[in-house]
CSV table of C-alpha atoms and ligand atoms in Angstrom, one decimal:
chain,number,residue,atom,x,y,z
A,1,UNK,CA,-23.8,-1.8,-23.5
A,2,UNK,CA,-22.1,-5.0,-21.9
A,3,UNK,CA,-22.2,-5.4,-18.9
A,4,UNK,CA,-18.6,-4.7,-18.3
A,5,UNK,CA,-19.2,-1.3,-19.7
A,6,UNK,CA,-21.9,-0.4,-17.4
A,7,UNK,CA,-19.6,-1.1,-14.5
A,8,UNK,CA,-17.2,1.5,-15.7
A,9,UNK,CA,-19.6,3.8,-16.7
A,10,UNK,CA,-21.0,3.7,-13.4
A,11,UNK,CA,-17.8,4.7,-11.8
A,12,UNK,CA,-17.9,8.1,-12.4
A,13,UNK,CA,-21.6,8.8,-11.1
A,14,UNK,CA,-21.1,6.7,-7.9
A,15,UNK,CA,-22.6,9.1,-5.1
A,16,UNK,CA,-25.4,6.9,-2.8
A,17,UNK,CA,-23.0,4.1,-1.3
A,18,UNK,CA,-24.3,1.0,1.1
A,19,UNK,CA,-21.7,0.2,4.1
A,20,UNK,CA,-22.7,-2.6,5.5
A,21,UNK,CA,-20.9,-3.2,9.3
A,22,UNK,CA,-20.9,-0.4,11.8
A,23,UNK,CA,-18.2,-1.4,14.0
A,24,UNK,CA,-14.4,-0.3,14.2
A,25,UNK,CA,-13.7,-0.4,10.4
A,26,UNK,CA,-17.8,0.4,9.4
A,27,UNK,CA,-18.0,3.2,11.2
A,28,UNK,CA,-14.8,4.9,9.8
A,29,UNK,CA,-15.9,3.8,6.1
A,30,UNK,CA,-19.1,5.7,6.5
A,31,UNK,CA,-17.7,8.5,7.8
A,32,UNK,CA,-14.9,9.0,5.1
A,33,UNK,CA,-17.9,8.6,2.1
A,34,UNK,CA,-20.1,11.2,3.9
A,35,UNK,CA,-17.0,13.4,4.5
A,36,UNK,CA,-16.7,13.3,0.8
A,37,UNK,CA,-19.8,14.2,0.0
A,38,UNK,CA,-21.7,10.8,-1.1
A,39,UNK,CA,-24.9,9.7,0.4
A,40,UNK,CA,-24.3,6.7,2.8
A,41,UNK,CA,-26.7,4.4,4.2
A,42,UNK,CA,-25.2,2.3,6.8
A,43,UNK,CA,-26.5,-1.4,7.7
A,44,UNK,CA,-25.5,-3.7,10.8
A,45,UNK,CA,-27.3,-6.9,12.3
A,46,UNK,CA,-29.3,-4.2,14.7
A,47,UNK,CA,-30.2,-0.4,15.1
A,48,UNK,CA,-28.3,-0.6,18.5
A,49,UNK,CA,-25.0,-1.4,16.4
A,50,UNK,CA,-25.9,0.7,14.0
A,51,UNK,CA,-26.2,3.7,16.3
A,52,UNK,CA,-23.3,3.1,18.3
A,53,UNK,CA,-21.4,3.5,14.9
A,54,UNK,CA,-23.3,6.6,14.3
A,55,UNK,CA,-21.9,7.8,18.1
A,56,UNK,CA,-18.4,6.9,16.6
A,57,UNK,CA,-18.5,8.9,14.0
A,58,UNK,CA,-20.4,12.2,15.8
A,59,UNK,CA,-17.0,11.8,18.3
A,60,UNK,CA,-14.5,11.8,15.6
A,61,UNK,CA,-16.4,14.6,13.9
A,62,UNK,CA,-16.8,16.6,17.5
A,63,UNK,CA,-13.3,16.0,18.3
A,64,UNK,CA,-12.3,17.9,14.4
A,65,UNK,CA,-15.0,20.9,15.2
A,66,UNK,CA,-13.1,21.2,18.7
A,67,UNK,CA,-9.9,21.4,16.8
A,68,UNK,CA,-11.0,24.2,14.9
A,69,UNK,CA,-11.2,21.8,11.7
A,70,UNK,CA,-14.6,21.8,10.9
A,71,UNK,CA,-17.5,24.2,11.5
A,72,UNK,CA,-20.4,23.0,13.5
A,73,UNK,CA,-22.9,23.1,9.7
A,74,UNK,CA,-20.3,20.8,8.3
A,75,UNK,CA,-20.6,18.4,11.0
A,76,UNK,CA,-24.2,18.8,10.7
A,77,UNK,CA,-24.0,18.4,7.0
A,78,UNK,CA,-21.5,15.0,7.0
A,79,UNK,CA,-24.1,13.4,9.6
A,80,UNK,CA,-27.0,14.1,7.6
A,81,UNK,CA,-25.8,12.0,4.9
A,82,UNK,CA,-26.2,9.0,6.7
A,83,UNK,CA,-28.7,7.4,7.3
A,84,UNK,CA,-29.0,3.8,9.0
A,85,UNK,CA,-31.1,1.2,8.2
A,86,UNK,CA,-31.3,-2.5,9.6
A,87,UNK,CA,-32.7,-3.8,6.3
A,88,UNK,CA,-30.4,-5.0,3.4
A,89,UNK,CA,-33.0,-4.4,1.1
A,90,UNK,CA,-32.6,-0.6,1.2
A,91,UNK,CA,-29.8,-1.5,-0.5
A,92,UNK,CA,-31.3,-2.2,-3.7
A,93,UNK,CA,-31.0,1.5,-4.8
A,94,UNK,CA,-27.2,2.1,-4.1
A,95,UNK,CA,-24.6,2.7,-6.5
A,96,UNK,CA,-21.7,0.8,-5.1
A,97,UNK,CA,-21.6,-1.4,-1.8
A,98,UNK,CA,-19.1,-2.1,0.7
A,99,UNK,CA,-19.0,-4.3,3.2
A,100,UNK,CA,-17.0,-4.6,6.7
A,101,UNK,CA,-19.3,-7.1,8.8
A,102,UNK,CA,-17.4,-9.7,11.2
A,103,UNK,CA,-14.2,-11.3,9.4
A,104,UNK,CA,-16.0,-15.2,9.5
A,105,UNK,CA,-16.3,-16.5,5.6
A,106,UNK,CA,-19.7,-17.5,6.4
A,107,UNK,CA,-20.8,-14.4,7.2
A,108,UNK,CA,-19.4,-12.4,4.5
A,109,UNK,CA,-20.7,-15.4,2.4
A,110,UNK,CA,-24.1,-14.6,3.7
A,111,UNK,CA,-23.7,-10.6,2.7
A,112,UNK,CA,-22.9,-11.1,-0.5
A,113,UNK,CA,-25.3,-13.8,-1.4
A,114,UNK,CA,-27.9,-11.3,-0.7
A,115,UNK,CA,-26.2,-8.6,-2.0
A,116,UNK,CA,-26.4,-10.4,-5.7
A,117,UNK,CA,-30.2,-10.7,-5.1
A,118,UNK,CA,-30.6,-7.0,-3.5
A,119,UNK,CA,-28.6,-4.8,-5.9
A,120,UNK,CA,-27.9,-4.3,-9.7
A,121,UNK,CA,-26.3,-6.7,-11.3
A,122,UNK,CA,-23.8,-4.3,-12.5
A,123,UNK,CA,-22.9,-2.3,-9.2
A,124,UNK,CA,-20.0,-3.2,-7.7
A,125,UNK,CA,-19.4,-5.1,-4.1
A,126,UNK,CA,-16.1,-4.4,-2.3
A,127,UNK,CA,-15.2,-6.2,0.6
A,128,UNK,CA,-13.1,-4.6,3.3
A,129,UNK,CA,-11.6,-8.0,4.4
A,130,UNK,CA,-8.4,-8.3,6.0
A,131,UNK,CA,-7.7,-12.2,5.4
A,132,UNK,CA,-10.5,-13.9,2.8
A,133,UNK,CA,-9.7,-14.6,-0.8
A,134,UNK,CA,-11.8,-12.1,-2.9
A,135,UNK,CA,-12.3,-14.9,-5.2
A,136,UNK,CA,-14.2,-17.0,-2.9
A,137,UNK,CA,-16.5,-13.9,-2.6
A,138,UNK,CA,-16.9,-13.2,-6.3
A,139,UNK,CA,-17.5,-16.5,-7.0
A,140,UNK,CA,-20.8,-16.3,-4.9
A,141,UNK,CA,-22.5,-13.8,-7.4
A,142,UNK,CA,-23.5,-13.1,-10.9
A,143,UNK,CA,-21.0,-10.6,-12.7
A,144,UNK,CA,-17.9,-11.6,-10.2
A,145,UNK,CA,-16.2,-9.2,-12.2
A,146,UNK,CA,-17.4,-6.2,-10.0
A,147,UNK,CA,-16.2,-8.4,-7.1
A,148,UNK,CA,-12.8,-6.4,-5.1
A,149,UNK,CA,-11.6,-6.0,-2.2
A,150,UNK,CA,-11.3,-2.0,-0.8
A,151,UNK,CA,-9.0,-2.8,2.5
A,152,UNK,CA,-9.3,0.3,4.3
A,153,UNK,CA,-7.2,1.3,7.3
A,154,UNK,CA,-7.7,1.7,11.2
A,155,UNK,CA,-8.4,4.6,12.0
A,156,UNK,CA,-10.3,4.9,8.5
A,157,UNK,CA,-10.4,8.6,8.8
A,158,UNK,CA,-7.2,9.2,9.5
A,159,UNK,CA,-5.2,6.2,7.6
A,160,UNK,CA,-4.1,7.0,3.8
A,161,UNK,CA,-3.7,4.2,2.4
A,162,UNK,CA,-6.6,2.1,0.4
A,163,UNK,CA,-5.3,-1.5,-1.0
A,164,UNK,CA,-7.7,-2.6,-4.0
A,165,UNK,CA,-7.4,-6.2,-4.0
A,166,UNK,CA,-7.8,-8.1,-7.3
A,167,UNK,CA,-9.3,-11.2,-7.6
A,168,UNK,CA,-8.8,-13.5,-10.6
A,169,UNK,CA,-12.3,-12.4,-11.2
A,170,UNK,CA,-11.9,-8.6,-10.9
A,171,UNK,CA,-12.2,-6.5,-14.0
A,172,UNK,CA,-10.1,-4.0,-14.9
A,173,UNK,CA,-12.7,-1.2,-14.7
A,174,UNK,CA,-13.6,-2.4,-11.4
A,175,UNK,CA,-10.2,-1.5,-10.2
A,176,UNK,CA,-10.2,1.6,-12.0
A,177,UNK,CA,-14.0,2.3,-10.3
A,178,UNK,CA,-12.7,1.9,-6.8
A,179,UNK,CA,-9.3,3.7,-7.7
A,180,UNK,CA,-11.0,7.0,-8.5
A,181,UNK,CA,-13.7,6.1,-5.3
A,182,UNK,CA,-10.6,5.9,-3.2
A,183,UNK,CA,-9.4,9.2,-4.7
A,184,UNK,CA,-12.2,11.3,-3.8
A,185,UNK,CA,-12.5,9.8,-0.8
A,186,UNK,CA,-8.7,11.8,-0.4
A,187,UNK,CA,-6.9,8.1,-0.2
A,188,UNK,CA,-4.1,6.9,-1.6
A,189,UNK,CA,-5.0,3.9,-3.6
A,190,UNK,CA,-2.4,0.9,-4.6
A,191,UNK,CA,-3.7,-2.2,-6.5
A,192,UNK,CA,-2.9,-5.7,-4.8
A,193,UNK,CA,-3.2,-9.3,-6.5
A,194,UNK,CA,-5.7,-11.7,-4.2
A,195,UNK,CA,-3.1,-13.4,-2.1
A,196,UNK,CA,-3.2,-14.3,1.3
A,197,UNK,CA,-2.7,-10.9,3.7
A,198,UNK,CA,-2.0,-8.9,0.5
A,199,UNK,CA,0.7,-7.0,1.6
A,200,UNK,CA,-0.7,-5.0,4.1
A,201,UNK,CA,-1.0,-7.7,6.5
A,202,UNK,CA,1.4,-10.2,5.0
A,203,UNK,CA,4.2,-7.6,6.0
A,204,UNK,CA,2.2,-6.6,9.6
A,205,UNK,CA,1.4,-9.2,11.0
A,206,UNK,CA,4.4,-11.3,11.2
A,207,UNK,CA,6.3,-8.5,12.5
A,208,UNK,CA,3.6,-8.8,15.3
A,209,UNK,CA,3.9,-12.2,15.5
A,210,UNK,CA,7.8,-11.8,16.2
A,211,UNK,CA,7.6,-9.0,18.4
A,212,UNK,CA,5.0,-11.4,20.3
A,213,UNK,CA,7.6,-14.0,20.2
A,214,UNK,CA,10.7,-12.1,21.2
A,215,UNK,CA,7.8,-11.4,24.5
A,216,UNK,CA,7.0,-14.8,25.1
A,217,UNK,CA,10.9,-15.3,25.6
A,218,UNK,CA,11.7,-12.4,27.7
A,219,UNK,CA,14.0,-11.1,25.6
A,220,UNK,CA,12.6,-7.4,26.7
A,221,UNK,CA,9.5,-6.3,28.6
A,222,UNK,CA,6.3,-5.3,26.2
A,223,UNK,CA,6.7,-1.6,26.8
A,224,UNK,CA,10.7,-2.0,25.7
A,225,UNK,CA,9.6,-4.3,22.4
A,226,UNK,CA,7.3,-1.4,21.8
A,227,UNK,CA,9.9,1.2,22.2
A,228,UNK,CA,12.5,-0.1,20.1
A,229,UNK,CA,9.9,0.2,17.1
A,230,UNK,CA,8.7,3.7,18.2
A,231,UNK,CA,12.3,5.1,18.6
A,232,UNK,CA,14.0,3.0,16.7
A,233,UNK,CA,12.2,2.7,13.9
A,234,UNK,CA,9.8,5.6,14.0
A,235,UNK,CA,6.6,3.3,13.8
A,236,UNK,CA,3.7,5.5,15.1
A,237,UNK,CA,2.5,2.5,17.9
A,238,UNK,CA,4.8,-0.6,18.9
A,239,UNK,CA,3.9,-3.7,17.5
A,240,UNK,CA,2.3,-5.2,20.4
A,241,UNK,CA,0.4,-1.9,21.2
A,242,UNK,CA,-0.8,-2.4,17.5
A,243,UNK,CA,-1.7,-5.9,18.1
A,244,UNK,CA,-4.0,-4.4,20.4
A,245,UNK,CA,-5.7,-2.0,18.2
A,246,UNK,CA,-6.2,-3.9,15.6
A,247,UNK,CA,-7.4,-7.1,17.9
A,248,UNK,CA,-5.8,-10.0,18.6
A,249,UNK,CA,-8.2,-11.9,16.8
A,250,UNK,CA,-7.7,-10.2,13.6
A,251,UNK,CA,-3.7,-11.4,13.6
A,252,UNK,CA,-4.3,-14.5,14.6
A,253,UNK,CA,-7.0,-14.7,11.8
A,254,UNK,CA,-4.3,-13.5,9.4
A,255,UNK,CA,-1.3,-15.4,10.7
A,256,UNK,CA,-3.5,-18.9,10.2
A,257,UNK,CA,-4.9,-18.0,6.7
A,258,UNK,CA,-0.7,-17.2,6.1
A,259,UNK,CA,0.4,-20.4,6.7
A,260,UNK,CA,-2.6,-22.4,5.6
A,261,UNK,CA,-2.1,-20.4,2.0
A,262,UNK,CA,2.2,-20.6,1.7
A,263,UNK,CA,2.6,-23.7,4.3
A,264,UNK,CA,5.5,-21.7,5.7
A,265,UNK,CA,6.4,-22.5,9.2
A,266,UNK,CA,7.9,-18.8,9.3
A,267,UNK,CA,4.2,-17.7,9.6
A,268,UNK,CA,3.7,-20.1,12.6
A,269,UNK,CA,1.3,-17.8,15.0
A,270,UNK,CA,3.2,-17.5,18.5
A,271,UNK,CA,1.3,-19.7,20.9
A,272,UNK,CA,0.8,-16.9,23.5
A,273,UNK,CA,-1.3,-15.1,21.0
A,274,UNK,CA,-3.2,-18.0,20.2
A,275,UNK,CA,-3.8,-18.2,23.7
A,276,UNK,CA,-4.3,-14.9,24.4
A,277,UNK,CA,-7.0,-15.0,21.8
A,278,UNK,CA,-8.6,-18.2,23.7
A,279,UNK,CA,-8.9,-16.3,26.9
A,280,UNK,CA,-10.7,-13.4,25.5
A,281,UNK,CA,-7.7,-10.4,25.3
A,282,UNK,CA,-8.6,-9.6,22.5
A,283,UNK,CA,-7.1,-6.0,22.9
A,284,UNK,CA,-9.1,-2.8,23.2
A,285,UNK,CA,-12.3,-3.7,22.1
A,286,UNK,CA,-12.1,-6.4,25.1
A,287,UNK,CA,-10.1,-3.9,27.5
A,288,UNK,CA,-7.1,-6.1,27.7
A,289,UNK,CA,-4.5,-7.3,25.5
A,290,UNK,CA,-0.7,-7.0,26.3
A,291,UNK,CA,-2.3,-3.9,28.0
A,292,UNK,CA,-5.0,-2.8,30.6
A,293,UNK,CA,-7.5,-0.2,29.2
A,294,UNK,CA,-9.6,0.5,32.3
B,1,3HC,N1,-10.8,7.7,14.7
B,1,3HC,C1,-10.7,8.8,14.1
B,1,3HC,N2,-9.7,9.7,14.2
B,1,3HC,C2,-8.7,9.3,15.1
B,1,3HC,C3,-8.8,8.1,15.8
B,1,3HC,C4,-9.9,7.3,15.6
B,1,3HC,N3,-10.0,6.1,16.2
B,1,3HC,N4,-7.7,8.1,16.6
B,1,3HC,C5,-7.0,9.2,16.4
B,1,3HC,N5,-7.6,9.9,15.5
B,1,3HC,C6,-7.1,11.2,14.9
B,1,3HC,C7,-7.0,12.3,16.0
B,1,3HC,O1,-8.3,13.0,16.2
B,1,3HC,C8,-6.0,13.2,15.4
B,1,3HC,O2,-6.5,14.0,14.4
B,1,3HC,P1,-5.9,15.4,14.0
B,1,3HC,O3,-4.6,15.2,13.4
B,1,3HC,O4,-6.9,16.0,13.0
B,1,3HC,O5,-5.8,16.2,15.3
B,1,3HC,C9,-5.0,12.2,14.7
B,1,3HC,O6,-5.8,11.0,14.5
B,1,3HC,C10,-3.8,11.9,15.6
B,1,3HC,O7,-4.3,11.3,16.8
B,1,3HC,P2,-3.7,11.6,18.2
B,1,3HC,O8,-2.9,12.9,18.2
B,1,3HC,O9,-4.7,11.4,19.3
B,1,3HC,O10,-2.8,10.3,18.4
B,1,3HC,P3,-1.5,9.8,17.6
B,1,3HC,O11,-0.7,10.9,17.0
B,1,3HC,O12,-0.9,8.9,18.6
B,1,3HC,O13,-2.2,9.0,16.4
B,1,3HC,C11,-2.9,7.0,15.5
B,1,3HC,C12,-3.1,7.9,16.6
B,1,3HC,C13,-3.3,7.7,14.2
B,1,3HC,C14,-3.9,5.8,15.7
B,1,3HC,C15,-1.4,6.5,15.4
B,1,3HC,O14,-1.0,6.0,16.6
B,1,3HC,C16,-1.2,5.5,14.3
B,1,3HC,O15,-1.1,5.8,13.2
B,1,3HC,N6,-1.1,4.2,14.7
B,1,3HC,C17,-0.9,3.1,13.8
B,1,3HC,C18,-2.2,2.8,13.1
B,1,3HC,C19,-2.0,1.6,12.2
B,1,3HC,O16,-1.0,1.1,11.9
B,1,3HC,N7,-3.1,1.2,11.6
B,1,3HC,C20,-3.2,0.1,10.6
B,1,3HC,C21,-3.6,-1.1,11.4
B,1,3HC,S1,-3.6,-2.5,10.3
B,1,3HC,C22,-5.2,-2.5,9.6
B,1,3HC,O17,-6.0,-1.7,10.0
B,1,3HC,C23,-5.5,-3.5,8.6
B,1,3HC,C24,-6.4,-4.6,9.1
B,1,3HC,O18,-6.7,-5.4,8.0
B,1,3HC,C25,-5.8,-5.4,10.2
């Protein structure tokens, strides 16, 4: 059997998953793969991370037994399946790997450099990257045809929406893999090429970036920019309330890799974000962005 064949083979027996990153996208990943029944095994740089993921995900899972939509066994059950662990090479048994580790290419390089040495040469590593060509990322390891991206959503567990990026690399049956991974996981899976912010993001964040704009110029106050989306356009947060939840770092991240890619001045990031950024407000996670969480 090729190799090629294996990968699609494996696809439909895919239940003990690696997630790798155990922050604000991490956490949510794991969660959505144990609510769906696979066995998880969840790495960060440290058992403290680690567990403060863990925390995330008994809150969100607390939070649906409150609500009535989940019995206290289930609960039980979901958090059962998984199980952290601060060594990568745990991961040499898993059946498909994902990772969500900070959004800094030399990082990610780093992951998947050891991933290639860790795990079968036919199992697939997604990356949950917001901003880095897939390519560069399949290019680091043997078989870069199991190399994709899996962009999940903030909150995972409660966002749709899956975008499957395809690098030049990327196979066909390791888009069809993570299609029918995204599927059971109850998402809604669309198929992107590798381009810069795919389309999620290419389409976000200069909307943020013009909502920062119209700020910067007092053309309204922040709470009015966001209100005109809300009410106006029935967007579920503002644009500079979502600037915030996502982080500030993450659009600026985007916004740069934009231009660098289409050297189009329309993706100029606003210099107050940039700033912003350089000051630390980086949104929620930093307790200040164009708001205040106390
Ligand atoms: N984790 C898990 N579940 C959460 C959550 C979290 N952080 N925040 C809210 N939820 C759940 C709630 O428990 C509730 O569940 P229920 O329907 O079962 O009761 C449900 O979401 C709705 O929450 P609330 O009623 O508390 O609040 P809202 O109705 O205001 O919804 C929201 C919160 C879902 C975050 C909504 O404001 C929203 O959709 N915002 C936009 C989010 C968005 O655009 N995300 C994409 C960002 S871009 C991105 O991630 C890509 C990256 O590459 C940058």
């Amino acid at each position: 059997m090729s190799a090629q064949q294996q990968t699609q083979s494996l696809s439909s027996k895919i239940d003990n998953v690696g997630v790798i990153g155990a922050g604000a996208m991490g956490h949510g990943i794991a969660q959505v793969f144990a609510q769906a029944g696979l066995n998880v095994k969840l790495n960060d740089v440290s058992l403290e991370f680690i567990n403060g993921g863990i925390k995330r995900i008994e809150g969100n899972l607390s939070r649906s037994v409150e609500k009535g939509k989940m019995t206290l066994d289930e609960r039980k059950m979901i958090l059962s399946r998984v199980h952290p662990t601060e060594s990568l090479e745990d991961f040499k048994d898993r059946e498909f790997v994902v990772e969500a580790v900070l959004e800094k290419i030399e990082v990610k390089r780093d992951v998947f450099k050891r991933l290639d040495r860790i795990c079968g040469k036919e199992i697939i590593l997604a990356s949950n990257t917001s901003s880095i060509p897939i390519a560069e990322l399949a290019a680091l390891v043997s078989n870069p045809y199991r190399v994709a991206g899996m962009h999940f959503f903030n909150p995972v567990p409660v966002m749709k929406l899956v975008e499957i990026v395809q690098a030049l690399q990327t196979s066909n049956s390791t888009v069809e893999a993570i299609r029918a991974l995204s599927i059971r996981l109850g998402k809604t899976p669309v198929v992107v090429k590798d381009t810069a912010g795919f389309v999620s993001n290419r389409v976000v964040c200069p909307m943020i970036n013009e909502a920062i704009f119209a700020y910067e110029q007092g053309v309204a106050s922040k709470e009015d920019i966001d209100t005109v989306m809300k009410l106006g356009m029935n967007h579920p947060m503002g644009p500079l309330e979502l600037a915030d939840f996502v982080g500030l770092d993450i659009v600026l991240d985007v916004l740069d890799v934009l231009y660098r890619e289409y050297e189009d001045p329309k993706y100029r990031a606003c210099p107050l974000l940039r700033n912003m950024v350089r000051a630390g407000y980086l949104g929620r996670k930093t307790k200040r962005g164009f708001y205040e969480y106390p």
